[in-house]
Coordinates of C-alpha atoms in Angstrom, one line a residue:
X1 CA 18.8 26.4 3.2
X2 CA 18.8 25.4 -0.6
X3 CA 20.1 22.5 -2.5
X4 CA 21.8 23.4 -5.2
X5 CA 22.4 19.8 -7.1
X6 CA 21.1 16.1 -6.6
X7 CA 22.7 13.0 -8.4
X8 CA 21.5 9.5 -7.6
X9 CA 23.4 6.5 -8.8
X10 CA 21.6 3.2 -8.8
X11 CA 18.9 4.5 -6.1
X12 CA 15.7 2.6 -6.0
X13 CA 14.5 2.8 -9.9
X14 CA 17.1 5.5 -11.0
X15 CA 20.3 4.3 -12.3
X16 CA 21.3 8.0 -13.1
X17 CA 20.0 10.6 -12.4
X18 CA 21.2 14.5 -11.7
X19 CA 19.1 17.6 -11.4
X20 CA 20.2 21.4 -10.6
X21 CA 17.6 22.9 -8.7
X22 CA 16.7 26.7 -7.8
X23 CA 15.2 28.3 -4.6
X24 CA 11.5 29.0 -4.8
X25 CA 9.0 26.0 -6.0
X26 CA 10.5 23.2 -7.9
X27 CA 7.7 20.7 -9.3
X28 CA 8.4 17.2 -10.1
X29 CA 5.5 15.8 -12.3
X30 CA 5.7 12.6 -14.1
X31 CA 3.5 9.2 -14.1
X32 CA 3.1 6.6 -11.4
X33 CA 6.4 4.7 -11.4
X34 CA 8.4 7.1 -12.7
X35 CA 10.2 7.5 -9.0
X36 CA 8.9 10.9 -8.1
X37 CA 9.0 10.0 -4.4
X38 CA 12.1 8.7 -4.7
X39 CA 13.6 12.0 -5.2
X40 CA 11.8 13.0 -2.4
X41 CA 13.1 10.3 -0.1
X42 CA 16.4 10.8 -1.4
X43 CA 16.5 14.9 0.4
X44 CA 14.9 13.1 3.4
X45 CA 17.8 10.7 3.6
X46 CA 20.4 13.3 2.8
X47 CA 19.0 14.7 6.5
X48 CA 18.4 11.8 8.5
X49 CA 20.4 9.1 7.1
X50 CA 17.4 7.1 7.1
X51 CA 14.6 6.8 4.4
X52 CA 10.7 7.4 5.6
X53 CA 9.4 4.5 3.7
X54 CA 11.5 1.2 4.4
X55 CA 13.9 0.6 7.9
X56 CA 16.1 -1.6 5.7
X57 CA 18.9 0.5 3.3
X58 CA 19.1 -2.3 1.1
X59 CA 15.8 -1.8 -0.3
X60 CA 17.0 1.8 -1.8
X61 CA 19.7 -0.1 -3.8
X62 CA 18.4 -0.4 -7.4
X63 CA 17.6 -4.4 -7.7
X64 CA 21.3 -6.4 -9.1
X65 CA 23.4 -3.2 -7.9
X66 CA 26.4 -3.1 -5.2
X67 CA 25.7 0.3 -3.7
X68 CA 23.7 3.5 -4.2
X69 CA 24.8 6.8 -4.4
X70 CA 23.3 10.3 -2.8
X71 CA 25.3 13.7 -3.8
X72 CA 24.4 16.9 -3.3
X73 CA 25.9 20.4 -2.5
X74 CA 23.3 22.4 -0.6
X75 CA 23.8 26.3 0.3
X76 CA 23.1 27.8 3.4
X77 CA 23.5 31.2 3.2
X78 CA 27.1 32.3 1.7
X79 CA 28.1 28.8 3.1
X80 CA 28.2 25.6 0.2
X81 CA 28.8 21.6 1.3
X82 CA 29.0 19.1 -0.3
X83 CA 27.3 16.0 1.0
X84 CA 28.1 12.4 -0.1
X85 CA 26.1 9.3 1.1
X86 CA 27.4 6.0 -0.1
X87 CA 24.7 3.2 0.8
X88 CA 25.6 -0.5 0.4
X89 CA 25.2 -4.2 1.7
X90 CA 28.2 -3.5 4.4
X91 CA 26.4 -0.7 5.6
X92 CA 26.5 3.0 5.2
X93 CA 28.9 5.8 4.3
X94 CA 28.4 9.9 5.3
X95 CA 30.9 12.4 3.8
X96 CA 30.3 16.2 4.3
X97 CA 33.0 18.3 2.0
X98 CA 34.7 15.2 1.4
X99 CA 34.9 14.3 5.2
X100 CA 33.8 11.1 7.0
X101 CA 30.5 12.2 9.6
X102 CA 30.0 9.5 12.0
X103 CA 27.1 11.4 14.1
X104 CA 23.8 11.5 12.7
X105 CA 23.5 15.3 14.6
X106 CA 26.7 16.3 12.4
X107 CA 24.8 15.5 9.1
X108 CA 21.8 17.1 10.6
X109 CA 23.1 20.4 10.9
X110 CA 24.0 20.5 7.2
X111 CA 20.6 18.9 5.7
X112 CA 17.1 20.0 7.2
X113 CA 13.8 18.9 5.2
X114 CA 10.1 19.0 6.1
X115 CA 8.5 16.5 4.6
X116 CA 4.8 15.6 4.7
X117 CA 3.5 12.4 2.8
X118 CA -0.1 10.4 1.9
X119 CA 0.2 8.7 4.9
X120 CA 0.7 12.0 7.3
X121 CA -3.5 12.9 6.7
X122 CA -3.5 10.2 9.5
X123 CA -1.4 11.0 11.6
X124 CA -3.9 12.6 14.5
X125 CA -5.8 8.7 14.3
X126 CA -2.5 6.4 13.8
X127 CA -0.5 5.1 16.4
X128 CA 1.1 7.5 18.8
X129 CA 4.8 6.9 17.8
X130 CA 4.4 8.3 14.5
X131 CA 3.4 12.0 16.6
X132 CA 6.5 11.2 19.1
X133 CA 9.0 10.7 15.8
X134 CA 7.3 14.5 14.8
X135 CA 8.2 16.3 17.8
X136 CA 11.3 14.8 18.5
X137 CA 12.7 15.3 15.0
X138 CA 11.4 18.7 14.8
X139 CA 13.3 19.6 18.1
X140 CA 16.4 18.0 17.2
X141 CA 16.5 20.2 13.8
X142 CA 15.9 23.1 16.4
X143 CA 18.2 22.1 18.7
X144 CA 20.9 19.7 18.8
X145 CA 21.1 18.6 22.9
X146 CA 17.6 17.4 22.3
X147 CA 18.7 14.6 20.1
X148 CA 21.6 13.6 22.8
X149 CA 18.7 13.6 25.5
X150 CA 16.9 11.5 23.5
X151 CA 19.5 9.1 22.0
X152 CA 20.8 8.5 26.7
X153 CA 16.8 8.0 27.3
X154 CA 16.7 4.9 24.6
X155 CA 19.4 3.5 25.7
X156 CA 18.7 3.8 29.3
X157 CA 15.5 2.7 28.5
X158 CA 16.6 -0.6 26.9
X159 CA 18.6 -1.7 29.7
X160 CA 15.8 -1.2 32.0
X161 CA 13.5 -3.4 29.8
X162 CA 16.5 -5.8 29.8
X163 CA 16.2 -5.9 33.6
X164 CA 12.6 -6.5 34.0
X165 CA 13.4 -9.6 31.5
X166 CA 15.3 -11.3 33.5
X167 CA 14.1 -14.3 35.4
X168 CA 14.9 -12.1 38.9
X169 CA 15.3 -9.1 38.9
X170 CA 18.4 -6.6 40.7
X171 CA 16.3 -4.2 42.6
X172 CA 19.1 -1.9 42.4
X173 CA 20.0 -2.0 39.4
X174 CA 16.2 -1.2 38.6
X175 CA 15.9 1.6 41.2
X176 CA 19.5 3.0 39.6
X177 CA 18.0 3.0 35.8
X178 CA 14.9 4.3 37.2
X179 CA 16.6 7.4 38.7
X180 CA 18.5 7.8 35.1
X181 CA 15.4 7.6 33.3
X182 CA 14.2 10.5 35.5
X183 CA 16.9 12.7 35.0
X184 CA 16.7 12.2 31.3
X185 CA 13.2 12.7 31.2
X186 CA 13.3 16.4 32.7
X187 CA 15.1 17.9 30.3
X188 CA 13.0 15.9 27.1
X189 CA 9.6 17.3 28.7
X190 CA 10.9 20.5 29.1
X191 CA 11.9 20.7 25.3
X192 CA 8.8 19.4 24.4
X193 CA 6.5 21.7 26.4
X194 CA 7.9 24.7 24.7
X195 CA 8.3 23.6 21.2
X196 CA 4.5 23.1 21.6
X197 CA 3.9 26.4 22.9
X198 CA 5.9 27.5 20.0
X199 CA 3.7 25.8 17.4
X200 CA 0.6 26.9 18.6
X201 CA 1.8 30.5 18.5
X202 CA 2.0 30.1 14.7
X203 CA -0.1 27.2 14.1
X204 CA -3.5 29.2 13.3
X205 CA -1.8 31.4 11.6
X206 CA -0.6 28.2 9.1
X207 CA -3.9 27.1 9.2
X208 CA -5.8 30.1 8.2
X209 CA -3.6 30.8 5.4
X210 CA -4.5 27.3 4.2
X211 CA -8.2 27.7 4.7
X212 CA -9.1 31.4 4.7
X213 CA -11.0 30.4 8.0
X214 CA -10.6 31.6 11.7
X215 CA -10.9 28.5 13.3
X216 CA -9.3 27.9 16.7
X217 CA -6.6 25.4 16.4
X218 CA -3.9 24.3 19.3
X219 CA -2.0 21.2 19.8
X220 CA -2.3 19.4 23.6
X221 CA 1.0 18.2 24.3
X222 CA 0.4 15.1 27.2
X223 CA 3.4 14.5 29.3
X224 CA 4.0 11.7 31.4
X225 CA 4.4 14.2 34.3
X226 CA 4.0 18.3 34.2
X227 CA 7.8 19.7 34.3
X228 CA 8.1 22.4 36.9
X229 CA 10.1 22.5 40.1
X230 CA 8.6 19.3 41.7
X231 CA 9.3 17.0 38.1
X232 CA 12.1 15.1 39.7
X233 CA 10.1 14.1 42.9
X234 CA 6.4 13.3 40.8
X235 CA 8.3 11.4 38.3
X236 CA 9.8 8.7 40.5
X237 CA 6.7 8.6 42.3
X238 CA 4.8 7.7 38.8
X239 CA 7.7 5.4 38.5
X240 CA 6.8 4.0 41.6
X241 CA 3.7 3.4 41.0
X242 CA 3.9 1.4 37.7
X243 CA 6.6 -0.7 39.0
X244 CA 4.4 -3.7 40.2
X245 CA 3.2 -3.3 36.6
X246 CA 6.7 -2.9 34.7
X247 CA 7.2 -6.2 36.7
X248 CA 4.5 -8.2 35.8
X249 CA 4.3 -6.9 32.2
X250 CA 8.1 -6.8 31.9
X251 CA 8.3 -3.6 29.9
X252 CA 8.2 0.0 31.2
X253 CA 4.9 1.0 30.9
X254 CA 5.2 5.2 31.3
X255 CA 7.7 7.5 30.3
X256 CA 8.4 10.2 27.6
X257 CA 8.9 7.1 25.5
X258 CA 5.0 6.8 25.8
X259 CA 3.8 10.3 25.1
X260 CA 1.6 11.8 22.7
X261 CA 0.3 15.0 21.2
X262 CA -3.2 15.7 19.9
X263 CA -4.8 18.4 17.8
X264 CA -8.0 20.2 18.9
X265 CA -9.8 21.9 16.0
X266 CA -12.7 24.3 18.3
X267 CA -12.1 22.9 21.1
X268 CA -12.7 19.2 19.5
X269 CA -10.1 16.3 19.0
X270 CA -9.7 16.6 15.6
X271 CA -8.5 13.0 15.5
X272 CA -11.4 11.3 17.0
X273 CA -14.6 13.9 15.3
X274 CA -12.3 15.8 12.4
X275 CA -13.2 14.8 8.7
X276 CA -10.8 14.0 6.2
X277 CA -10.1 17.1 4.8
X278 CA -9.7 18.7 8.4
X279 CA -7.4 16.1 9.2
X280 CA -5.3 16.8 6.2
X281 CA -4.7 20.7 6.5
X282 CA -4.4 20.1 10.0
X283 CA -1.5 17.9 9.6
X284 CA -0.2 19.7 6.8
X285 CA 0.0 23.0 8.5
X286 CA 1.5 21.1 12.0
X287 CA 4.4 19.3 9.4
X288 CA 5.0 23.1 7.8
X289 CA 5.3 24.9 11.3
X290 CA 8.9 23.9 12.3
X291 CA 9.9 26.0 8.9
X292 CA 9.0 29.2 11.2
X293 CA 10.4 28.2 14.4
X294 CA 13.7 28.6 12.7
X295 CA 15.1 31.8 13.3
X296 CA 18.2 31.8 11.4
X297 CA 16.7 32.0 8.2
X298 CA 19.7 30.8 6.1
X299 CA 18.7 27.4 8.4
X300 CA 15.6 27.3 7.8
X301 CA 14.5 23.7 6.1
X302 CA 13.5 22.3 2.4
X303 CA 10.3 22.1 2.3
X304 CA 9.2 18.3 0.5
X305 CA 5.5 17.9 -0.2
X306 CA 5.2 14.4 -2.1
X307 CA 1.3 14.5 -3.6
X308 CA 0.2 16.9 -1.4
X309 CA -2.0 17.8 -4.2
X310 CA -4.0 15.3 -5.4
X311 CA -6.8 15.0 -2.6
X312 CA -7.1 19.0 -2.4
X313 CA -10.0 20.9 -4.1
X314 CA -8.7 23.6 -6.4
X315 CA -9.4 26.3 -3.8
X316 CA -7.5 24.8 -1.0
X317 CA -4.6 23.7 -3.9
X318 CA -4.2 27.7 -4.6
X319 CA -4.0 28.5 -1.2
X320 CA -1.1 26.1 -0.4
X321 CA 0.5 27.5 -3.8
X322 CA 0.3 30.7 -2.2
X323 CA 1.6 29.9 1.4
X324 CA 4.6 28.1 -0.1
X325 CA 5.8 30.5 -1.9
X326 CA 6.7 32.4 1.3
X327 CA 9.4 29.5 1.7
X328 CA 12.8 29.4 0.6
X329 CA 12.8 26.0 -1.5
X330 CA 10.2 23.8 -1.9
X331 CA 9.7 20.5 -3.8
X332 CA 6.0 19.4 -4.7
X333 CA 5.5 16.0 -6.4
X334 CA 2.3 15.2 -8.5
X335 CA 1.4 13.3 -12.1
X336 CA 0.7 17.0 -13.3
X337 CA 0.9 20.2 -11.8
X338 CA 1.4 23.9 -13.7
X339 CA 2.2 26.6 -11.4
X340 CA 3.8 30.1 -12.5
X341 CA 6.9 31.2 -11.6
X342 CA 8.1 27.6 -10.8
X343 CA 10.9 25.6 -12.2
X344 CA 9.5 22.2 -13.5
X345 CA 10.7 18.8 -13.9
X346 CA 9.3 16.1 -15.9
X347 CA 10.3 12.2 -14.9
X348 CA 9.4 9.8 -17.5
X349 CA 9.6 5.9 -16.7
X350 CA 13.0 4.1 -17.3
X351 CA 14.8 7.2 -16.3
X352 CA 14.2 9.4 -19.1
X353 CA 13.6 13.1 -18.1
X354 CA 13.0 16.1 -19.9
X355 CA 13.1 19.9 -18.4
X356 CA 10.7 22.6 -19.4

């Protein structure tokens, strides 16, 4: 997968702007300001329809503007589209080749990006949702009844919450949400148990071509309850279980909405005794691993890195150079950055830009 043009129109601090990019490394250098990232959020938006920094679309509409503005065409193989994202105060708008999408999984299968972030180097000691949001995006891309699964489980979910709100509450109507969270559930864990199993069939490969070290690395997926032939019957027992809880706390207390993942570097949690610079190329080679676990490779994802570079030592910075350059497109931001063979982009502030 490549994209083959981008043009914003009054999005965040660019009131025009409109690149043509290649396959292979594209850098985008330029000062603090000069809305680097917002490029970047820009291809994460054109896959999600959401943005990775702010939960509210108004905030990507430049400041005294009506509506922003997202175009690209991005290639997948022989196959072009066109996609068109039109974000204002009444809400938003998704065209593909000129066509209104209304499901977030139809917009998915035309636009898949990787993207790690500052913020990611903590994701093994932050809060548990954050590694949720990574495997359940990553199996979506991967596939697409995973993303149905999960959209029935939320909203199951939230009407069982709703129940144990109420000032008494239907015992039936609990036990009948209970049994649909269940059946939901089996399907989710399954998903999740092998997309783990993937990773860690290429994770230390990731990792040792980002260190040059053979250290043992293998992500512990911890499900609510195992899924084998007996899920159905231990889950409502767990269920069980909690319910004097659920009742007094008023929230569902276990679940897959609950889960989490965590990262052992030999045999250690990397979260709790990893250093900062393991932490980083852990996460880093865990957000690059869905790329391989595509096998269609004209679906394979855009890579976006936004200052991936700036706490690396010079060894580790060549070394991720390297590795990315087995990708098919990849965007790197950073105030400066010369790498050969790449196509470069230079932002300046107030929307100037210059290409060399």
């Amino acid at each position: 997968m490549v994209i083959k043009s981008l043009t914003l129109k009054n999005f965040r601090n660019h009131d025009y702007l409109s690149y043509d990019f290649t396959s292979g490394l594209n850098i985008l250098t330029g000062p603090n300001g000069a809305g680097k990232t917002n490029i970047v959020e820009s291809l994460y938006y054109l896959s999600l329809a959401r943005s990775f920094r702010v939960n509210d679309d108004n905030d990507l509409i430049k400041k005294g503007k009506d509506k922003a503005e997202i175009d690209a065409v991005v290639s997948e193989g022989d196959i072009n589209r066109k996609i068109r994202i039109i974000i204002s105060k009444e809400g938003r708008q998704v065209f593909v080749n000129n066509k209104p999408v209304s499901k977030l999984s139809e917009l998915s299968r035309c636009m898949n990006v990787v993207l790690f972030e500052p913020k990611d180097v903590m994701l093994f000691r932050g809060s548990p949702r954050e590694r949720r949001n990574f495997l359940d995006i990553s199996i979506s891309k991967k596939s697409n009844p995973y993303l149905d699964y999960i959209s029935r489980y939320d909203k199951v979910l939230k009407e069982r919450n709703e129940i144990l709100k109420g000032n008494t509450v239907d015992k039936i109507l609990l036990d009948t949400t209970t049994e649909m969270l269940v059946k939901l559930s089996g399907p989710i864990v399954s998903y999740r148990q092998m997309y783990v199993k993937d990773i860690n069939d290429i994770l230390i490969k990731i990792t040792r071509a980002l260190t040059g070290e053979d250290n043992k690395i293998e992500v512990i997926y911890k499900p609510f309850v195992e899924y084998n032939q007996d899920f159905q019957k231990n889950a409502l027992e767990a269920f069980k279980r909690a319910e004097e809880s659920d009742l007094k706390k008023k929230v569902t207390s276990i679940g897959i909405h609950r889960e989490d993942i965590s990262v052992c570097l030999n045999g250690r949690d990397i979260g709790e005794f990893g250093s900062q610079g393991e932490n980083r190329i852990a996460s880093l080679a865990l957000k690059l691993s869905p790329y391989f676990l595509i096998e269609d490779k004209d679906k394979r994802p855009i890579v976006a890195l936004d200052d991936v570079m700036s706490e690396l030592d010079q060894s580790h910075r060549q070394r991720l150079i390297m590795f990315l350059k087995k990708f098919e497109q990849v965007f790197i931001t950073a105030t400066r950055l010369e790498v050969e063979d790449a196509s470069h982009y230079q932002l300046k502030k107030k929307d100037k830009k210059e290409v060399f």
